[in-house]
Amino acid sequence: MTTVGFPAPKPMKRIGTIDRPLTHDPRNQAPMTIPTPTAEPAGSATPDVTIIGANDSRQNRTREMQLIPEALARAHMHDRLREADVERQAVRLISARRMQRRAERASMRARRALAMAVMH
């Protein structure tokens, strides 16, 4: 069915882009290609890309990228737990000093009471 003035629609062949890949499975994505010698200047800092194991390294990189938030959350929780332990230790130290002062005052009262009892 064609409309007047408009050509019949052609089937679109859409190739995936970086932002919207054709597939999210790294094994089905297009492999990385080796740059030609003319594309990179001599002495470039960019390392050569090897095809051997490229899919495996891409899969591992994807796994690592997916685990980054989990690792960050784990590190954040570790820091919070350490801070909580330090805070608890400080509170325990303050209460221990307070109890020590209270015990010293009670000891002094007992000594005074004993001294008063002995003197009379």
GROMACS .gro file of C-alpha atoms in nm:
model
  120
    1MET     CA    1   0.000   0.000   0.000
    2THR     CA    2   0.154   0.328  -0.112
    3THR     CA    3   0.021   0.673  -0.054
    4VAL     CA    4   0.016   0.944  -0.315
    5GLY     CA    5   0.336   1.151  -0.311
    6PHE     CA    6   0.528   0.919  -0.076
    7PRO     CA    7   0.752   0.634  -0.190
    8ALA     CA    8   0.714   0.292  -0.037
    9PRO     CA    9   0.920   0.263   0.286
   10LYS     CA   10   1.246   0.074   0.254
   11PRO     CA   11   1.349  -0.175   0.519
   12MET     CA   12   1.603  -0.004   0.746
   13LYS     CA   13   1.937  -0.167   0.817
   14ARG     CA   14   2.038  -0.005   1.142
   15ILE     CA   15   2.386  -0.079   1.267
   16GLY     CA   16   2.440  -0.041   1.641
   17THR     CA   17   2.626   0.258   1.779
   18ILE     CA   18   2.835   0.294   2.093
   19ASP     CA   19   2.545   0.440   2.289
   20ARG     CA   20   2.289   0.196   2.151
   21PRO     CA   21   2.465  -0.129   2.058
   22LEU     CA   22   2.291  -0.382   1.842
   23THR     CA   23   2.327  -0.630   2.127
   24HIS     CA   24   2.436  -0.598   2.488
   25ASP     CA   25   2.608  -0.937   2.484
   26PRO     CA   26   2.983  -0.866   2.437
   27ARG     CA   27   3.036  -1.198   2.258
   28ASN     CA   28   2.798  -1.093   1.978
   29GLN     CA   29   2.939  -0.741   1.937
   30ALA     CA   30   3.183  -0.658   1.662
   31PRO     CA   31   3.542  -0.735   1.767
   32MET     CA   32   3.790  -0.455   1.810
   33THR     CA   33   4.009  -0.407   1.504
   34ILE     CA   34   4.383  -0.356   1.490
   35PRO     CA   35   4.468   0.003   1.400
   36THR     CA   36   4.653   0.047   1.074
   37PRO     CA   37   5.008   0.186   1.092
   38THR     CA   38   4.895   0.508   0.921
   39ALA     CA   39   4.618   0.566   1.180
   40GLU     CA   40   4.863   0.593   1.472
   41PRO     CA   41   5.180   0.803   1.463
   42ALA     CA   42   5.511   0.633   1.534
   43GLY     CA   43   5.589   0.609   1.904
   44SER     CA   44   5.226   0.651   2.009
   45ALA     CA   45   5.136   0.576   2.371
   46THR     CA   46   4.833   0.371   2.261
   47PRO     CA   47   4.906  -0.002   2.310
   48ASP     CA   48   4.846  -0.245   2.025
   49VAL     CA   49   4.517  -0.433   2.038
   50THR     CA   50   4.544  -0.809   2.011
   51ILE     CA   51   4.263  -1.015   1.868
   52ILE     CA   52   4.355  -1.326   2.071
   53GLY     CA   53   4.128  -1.329   2.373
   54ALA     CA   54   3.966  -0.996   2.282
   55ASN     CA   55   3.617  -1.127   2.352
   56ASP     CA   56   3.731  -1.271   2.686
   57SER     CA   57   3.898  -0.946   2.790
   58ARG     CA   58   3.593  -0.750   2.679
   59GLN     CA   59   3.370  -0.985   2.881
   60ASN     CA   60   3.594  -0.947   3.188
   61ARG     CA   61   3.601  -0.570   3.147
   62THR     CA   62   3.222  -0.568   3.131
   63ARG     CA   63   3.200  -0.781   3.447
   64GLU     CA   64   3.445  -0.553   3.624
   65MET     CA   65   3.247  -0.247   3.515
   66GLN     CA   66   2.928  -0.404   3.648
   67LEU     CA   67   3.098  -0.485   3.981
   68ILE     CA   68   3.242  -0.136   4.034
   69PRO     CA   69   2.932   0.000   4.217
   70GLU     CA   70   2.928  -0.311   4.437
   71ALA     CA   71   3.297  -0.268   4.520
   72LEU     CA   72   3.243   0.100   4.595
   73ALA     CA   73   2.948   0.018   4.820
   74ARG     CA   74   3.156  -0.246   4.998
   75ALA     CA   75   3.441   0.001   5.055
   76HIS     CA   76   3.192   0.265   5.172
   77MET     CA   77   3.036   0.020   5.420
   78HIS     CA   78   3.383  -0.083   5.540
   79ASP     CA   79   3.466   0.283   5.609
   80ARG     CA   80   3.134   0.338   5.790
   81LEU     CA   81   3.188   0.026   6.005
   82ARG     CA   82   3.540   0.138   6.093
   83GLU     CA   83   3.411   0.486   6.187
   84ALA     CA   84   3.135   0.328   6.400
   85ASP     CA   85   3.394   0.110   6.578
   86VAL     CA   86   3.612   0.414   6.649
   87GLU     CA   87   3.307   0.604   6.776
   88ARG     CA   88   3.205   0.312   7.002
   89GLN     CA   89   3.558   0.289   7.137
   90ALA     CA   90   3.560   0.663   7.213
   91VAL     CA   91   3.224   0.637   7.393
   92ARG     CA   92   3.352   0.339   7.596
   93LEU     CA   93   3.666   0.531   7.690
   94ILE     CA   94   3.464   0.836   7.802
   95SER     CA   95   3.229   0.622   8.012
   96ALA     CA   96   3.525   0.431   8.163
   97ARG     CA   97   3.691   0.757   8.266
   98ARG     CA   98   3.364   0.882   8.412
   99MET     CA   99   3.323   0.560   8.615
  100GLN     CA  100   3.687   0.581   8.728
  101ARG     CA  101   3.634   0.936   8.860
  102ARG     CA  102   3.314   0.824   9.035
  103ALA     CA  103   3.500   0.530   9.195
  104GLU     CA  104   3.784   0.761   9.307
  105ARG     CA  105   3.531   0.999   9.469
  106ALA     CA  106   3.361   0.706   9.645
  107SER     CA  107   3.702   0.581   9.765
  108MET     CA  108   3.786   0.925   9.905
  109ARG     CA  109   3.449   0.941  10.086
  110ALA     CA  110   3.512   0.596  10.234
  111ARG     CA  111   3.861   0.700  10.353
  112ARG     CA  112   3.722   1.016  10.512
  113ALA     CA  113   3.445   0.819  10.682
  114LEU     CA  114   3.701   0.566  10.812
  115ALA     CA  115   3.932   0.840  10.934
  116MET     CA  116   3.641   1.013  11.112
  117ALA     CA  117   3.540   0.682  11.276
  118VAL     CA  118   3.896   0.608  11.395
  119MET     CA  119   3.949   0.960  11.533
  120HIS     CA  120   3.635   0.954  11.750
   0.00000   0.00000   0.00000
